[in-house]
mmCIF file of C-alpha atoms in Angstrom:
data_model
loop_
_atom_site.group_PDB
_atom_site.id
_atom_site.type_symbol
_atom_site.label_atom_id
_atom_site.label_comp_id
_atom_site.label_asym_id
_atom_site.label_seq_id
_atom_site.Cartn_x
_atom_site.Cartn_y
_atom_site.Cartn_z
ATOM 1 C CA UNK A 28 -15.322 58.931 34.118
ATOM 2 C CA UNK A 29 -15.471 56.245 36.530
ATOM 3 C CA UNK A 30 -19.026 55.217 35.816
ATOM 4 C CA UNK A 31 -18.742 55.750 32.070
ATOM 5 C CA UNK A 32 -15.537 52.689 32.477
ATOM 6 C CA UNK A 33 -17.886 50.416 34.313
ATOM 7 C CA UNK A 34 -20.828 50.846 32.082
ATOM 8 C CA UNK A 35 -18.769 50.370 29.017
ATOM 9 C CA UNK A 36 -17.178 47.260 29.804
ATOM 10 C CA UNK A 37 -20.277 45.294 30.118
ATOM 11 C CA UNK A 38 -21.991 46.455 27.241
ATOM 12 C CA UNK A 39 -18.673 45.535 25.026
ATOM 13 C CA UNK A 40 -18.715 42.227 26.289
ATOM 14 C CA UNK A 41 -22.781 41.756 25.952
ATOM 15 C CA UNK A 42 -21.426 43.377 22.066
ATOM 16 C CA UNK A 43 -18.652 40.610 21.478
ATOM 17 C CA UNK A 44 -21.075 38.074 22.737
ATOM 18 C CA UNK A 45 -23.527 38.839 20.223
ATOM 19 C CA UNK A 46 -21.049 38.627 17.927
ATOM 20 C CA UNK A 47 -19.658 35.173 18.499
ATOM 21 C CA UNK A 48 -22.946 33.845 19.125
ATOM 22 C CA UNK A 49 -23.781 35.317 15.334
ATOM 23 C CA UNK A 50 -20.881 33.985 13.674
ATOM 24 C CA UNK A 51 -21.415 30.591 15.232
ATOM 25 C CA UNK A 52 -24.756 30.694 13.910
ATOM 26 C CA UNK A 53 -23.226 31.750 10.251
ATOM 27 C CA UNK A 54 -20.892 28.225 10.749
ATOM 28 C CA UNK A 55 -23.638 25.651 11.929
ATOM 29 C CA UNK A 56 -25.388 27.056 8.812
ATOM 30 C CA UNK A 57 -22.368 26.573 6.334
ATOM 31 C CA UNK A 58 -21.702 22.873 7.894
ATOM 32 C CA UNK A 59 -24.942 22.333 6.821
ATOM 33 C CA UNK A 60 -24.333 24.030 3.053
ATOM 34 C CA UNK A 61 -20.919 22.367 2.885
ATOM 35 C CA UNK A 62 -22.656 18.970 3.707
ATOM 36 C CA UNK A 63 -25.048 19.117 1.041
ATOM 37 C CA UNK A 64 -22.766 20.858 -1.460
ATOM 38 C CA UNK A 65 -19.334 20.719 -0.678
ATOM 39 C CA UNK A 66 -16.271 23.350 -0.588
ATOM 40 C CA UNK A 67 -17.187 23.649 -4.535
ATOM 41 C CA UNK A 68 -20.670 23.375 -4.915
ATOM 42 C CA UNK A 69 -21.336 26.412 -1.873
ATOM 43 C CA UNK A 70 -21.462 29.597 -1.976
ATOM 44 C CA UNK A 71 -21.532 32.666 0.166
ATOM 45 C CA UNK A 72 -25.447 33.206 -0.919
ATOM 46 C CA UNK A 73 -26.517 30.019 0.093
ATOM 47 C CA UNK A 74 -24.669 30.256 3.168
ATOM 48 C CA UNK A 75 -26.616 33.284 3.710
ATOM 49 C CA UNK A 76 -29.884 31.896 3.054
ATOM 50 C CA UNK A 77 -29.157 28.729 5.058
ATOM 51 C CA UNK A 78 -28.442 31.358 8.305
ATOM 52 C CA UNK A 79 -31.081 33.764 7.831
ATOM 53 C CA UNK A 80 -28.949 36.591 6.799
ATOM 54 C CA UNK A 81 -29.052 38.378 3.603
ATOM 55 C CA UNK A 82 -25.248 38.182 1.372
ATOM 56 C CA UNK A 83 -24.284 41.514 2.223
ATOM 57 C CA UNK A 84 -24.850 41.303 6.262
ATOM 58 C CA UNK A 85 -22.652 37.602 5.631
ATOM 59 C CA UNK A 86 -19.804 39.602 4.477
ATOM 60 C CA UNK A 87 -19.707 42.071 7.407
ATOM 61 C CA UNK A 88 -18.640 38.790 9.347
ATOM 62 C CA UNK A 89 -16.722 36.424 6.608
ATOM 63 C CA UNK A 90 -14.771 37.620 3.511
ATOM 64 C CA UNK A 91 -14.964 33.947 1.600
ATOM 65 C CA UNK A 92 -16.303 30.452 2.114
ATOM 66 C CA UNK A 93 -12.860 29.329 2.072
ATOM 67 C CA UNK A 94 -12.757 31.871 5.520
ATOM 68 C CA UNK A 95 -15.708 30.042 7.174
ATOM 69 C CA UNK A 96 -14.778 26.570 5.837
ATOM 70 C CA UNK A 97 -11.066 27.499 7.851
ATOM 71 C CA UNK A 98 -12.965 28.660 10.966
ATOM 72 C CA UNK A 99 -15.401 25.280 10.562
ATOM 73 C CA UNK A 100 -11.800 23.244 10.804
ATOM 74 C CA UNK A 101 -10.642 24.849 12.969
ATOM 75 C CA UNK A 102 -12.927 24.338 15.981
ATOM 76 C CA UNK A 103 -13.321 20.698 14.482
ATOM 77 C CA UNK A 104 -9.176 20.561 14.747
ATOM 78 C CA UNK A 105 -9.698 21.917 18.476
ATOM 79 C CA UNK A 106 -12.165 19.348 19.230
ATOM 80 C CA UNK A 107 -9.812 16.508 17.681
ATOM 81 C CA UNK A 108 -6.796 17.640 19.822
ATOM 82 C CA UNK A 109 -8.897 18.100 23.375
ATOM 83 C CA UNK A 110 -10.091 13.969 22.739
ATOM 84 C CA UNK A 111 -6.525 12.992 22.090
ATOM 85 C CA UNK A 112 -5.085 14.813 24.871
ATOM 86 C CA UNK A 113 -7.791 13.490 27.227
ATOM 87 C CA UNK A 114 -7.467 10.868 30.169
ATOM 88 C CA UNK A 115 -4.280 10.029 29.482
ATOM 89 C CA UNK A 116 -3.341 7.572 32.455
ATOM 90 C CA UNK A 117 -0.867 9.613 34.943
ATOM 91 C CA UNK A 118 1.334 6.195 35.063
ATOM 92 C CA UNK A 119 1.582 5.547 31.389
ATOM 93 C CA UNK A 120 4.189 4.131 29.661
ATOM 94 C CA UNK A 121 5.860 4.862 25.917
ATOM 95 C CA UNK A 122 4.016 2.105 24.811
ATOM 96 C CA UNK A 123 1.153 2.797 26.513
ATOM 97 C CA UNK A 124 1.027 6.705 25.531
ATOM 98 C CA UNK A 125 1.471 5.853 21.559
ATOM 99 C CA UNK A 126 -1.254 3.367 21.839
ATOM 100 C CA UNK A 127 -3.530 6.019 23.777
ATOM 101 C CA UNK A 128 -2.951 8.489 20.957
ATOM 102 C CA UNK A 129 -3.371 6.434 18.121
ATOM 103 C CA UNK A 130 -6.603 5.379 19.205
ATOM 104 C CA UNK A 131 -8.080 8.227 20.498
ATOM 105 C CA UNK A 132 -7.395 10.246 17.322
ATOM 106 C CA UNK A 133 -8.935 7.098 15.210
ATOM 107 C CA UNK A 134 -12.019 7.104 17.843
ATOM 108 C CA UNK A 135 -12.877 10.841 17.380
ATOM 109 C CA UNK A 136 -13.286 10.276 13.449
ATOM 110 C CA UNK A 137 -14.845 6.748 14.273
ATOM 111 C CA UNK A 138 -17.537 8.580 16.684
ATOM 112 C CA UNK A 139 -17.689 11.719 14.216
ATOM 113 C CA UNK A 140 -17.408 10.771 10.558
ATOM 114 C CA UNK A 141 -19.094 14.378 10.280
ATOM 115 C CA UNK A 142 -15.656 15.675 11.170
ATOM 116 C CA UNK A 143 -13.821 13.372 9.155
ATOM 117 C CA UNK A 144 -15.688 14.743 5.892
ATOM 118 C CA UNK A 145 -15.279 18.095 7.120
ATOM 119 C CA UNK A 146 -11.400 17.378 6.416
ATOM 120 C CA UNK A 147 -12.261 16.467 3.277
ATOM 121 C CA UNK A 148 -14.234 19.221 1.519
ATOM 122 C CA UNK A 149 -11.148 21.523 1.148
ATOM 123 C CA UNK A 150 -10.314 18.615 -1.826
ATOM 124 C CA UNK A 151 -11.845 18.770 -5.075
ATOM 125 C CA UNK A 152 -10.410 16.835 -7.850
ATOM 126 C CA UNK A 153 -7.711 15.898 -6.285
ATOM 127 C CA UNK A 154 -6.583 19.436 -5.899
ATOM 128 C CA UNK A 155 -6.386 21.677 -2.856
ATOM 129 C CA UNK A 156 -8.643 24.677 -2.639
ATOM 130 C CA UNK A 157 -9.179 28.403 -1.277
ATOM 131 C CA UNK A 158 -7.509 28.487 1.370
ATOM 132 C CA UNK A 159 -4.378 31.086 2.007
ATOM 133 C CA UNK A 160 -1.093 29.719 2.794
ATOM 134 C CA UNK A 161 -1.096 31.096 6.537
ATOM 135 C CA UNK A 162 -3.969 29.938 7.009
ATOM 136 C CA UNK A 163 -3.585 26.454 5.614
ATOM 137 C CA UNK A 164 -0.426 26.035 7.551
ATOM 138 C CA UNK A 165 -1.852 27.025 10.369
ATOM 139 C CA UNK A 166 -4.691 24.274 10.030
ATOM 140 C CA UNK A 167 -2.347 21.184 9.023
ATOM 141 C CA UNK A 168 0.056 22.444 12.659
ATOM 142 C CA UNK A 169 -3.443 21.551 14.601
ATOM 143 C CA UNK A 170 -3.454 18.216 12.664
ATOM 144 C CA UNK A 171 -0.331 17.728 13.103
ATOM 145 C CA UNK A 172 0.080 18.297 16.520
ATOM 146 C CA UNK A 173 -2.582 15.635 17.542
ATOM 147 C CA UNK A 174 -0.257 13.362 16.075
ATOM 148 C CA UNK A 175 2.556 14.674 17.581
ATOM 149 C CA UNK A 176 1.861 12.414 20.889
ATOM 150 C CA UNK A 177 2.082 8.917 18.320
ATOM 151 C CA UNK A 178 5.479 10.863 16.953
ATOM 152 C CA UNK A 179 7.323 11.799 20.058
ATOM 153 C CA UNK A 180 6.407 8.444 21.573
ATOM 154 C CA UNK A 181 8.568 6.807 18.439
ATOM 155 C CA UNK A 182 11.329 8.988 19.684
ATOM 156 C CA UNK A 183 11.594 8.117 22.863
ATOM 157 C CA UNK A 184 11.349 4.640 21.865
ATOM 158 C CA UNK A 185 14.601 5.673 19.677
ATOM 159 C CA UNK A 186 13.230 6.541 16.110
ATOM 160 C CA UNK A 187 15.221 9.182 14.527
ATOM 161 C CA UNK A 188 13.417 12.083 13.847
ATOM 162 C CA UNK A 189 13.209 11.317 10.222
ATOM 163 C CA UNK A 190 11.950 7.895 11.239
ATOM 164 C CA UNK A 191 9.126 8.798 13.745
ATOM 165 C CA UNK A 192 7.840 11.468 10.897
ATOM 166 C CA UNK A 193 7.752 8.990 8.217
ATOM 167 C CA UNK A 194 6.034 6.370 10.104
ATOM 168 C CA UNK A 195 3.573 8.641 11.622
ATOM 169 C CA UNK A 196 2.784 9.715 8.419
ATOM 170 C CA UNK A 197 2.243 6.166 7.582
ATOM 171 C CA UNK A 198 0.026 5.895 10.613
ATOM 172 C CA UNK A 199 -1.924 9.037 10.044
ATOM 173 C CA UNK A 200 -2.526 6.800 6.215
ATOM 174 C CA UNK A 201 -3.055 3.787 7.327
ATOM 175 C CA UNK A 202 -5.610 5.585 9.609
ATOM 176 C CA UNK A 203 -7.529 7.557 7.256
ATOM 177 C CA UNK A 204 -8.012 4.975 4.831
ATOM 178 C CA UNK A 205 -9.879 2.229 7.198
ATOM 179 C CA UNK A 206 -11.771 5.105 8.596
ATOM 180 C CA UNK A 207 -12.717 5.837 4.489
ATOM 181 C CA UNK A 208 -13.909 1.801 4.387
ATOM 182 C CA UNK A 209 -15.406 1.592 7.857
ATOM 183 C CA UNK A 210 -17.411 4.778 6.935
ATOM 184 C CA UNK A 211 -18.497 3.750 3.680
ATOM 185 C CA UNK A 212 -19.718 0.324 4.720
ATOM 186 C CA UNK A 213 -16.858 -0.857 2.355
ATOM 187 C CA UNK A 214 -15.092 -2.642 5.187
ATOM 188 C CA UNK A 215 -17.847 -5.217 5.097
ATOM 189 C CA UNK A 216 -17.012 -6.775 2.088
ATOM 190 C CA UNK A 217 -13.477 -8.469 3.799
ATOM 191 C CA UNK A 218 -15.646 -9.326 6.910
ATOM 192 C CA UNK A 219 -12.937 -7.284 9.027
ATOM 193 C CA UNK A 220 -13.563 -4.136 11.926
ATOM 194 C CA UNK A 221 -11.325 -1.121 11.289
ATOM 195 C CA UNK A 222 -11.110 -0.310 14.721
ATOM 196 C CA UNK A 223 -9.141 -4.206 14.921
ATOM 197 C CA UNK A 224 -7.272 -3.415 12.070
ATOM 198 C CA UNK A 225 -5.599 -0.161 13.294
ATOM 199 C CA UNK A 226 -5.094 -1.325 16.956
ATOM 200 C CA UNK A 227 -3.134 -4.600 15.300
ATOM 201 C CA UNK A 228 -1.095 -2.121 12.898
ATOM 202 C CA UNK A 229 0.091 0.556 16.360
ATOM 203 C CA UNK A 230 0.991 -3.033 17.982
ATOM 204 C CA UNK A 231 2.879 -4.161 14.570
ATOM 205 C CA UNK A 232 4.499 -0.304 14.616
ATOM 206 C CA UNK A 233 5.796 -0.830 18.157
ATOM 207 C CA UNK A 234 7.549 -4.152 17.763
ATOM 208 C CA UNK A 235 8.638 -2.936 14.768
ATOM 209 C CA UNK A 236 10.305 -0.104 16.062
ATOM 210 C CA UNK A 237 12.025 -1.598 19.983
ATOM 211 C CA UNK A 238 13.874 -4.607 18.153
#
């Protein structure tokens, strides 16, 4: 009985490996069908075809698109909180913690627009998609929470709670949008660099916010 226990735990994990490694493949695929198509446009056929699977073997790993888009945004969401978390100086101050946040979570979508749009397929029309309630809460907590640095730094700089969510919410706008112009080469037309834009609006925030 011994041996049988030693034997089987290898070959389960060289079986979950195999696994992951498939389903990984199945995601790289549908970022690519997503890309091309969007949330709408793809389907769990193409998706297929795209990963060298046939529809049925798809659905032995994924029951929906809207299941792989939420796994896709998920490791994307992981990703985004890991950068803003990262090298934060040991000695920091409020200031200098908001500022660190702010930034970094504007650099990762500066460095990956890919990631940016992957936020974006979900909408079509103006109108959410596909995606359950669990798991979309689930999703916008990750988002949230690589905010939540820029949010308790408010705090401590003595924002009400109310306060520090509204104007985090205002950052997490302001944010999005210059990334939207920078991105699009729209930006160019005012002769202005989104990256100096949104560093100017945290400092504007913070004085703001100690008088």
């Amino acid at each position: 009985m011994e041996v049988e226990a030693n034997t089987e735990a290898p070959r389960l994990t060289r079986l979950r490996a195999v696994k992951d490694m498939k389903r990984q493949m199945i995601l790289d695929a549908a970022r690519r069908v997503f890309e091309k198509d969007g949330l709408l446009g793809a389907n769990m056929r193409a998706i297929a075809n795209e990963a060298g699977y046939t529809a049925s073997a798809l659905y032995n790993h994924y029951a929906s698109k809207e299941e792989i888009y939420g796994d896709l945004l998920s490791q994307s969401l992981d990703r985004l909180n890991d950068a803003v978390s990262a090298d934060v100086p040991a000695k920091a101050n409020t200031v200098q913690r908001i500022e660190h946040h702010a930034l970094a979570f504007f650099d990762f979508y500066l460095h990956y627009p890919r990631e940016l749009d992957l936020g974006f397929y979900l909408f079509q029309g103006m109108k959410p998609l596909g995606l359950t309630p669990e798991l979309n809460d689930r999703l916008n907590a990750r988002l949230r929470e690589a905010l939540s640095g820029v949010e308790e730094g408010l705090i401590a700089l003595g924002c009400s709670k109310k306060t520090a969510a509204q104007e985090t919410t205002a950052l997490f706008g302001h944010c999005v949008g210059l990334l939207l112009l920078t991105h699009t080469g729209r930006i160019r037309m005012f002769g202005q660099d989104g990256r100096t834009l949104f560093t100017a609006y945290i400092k504007k925030l913070i004085q703001q916010v100690k008088k």
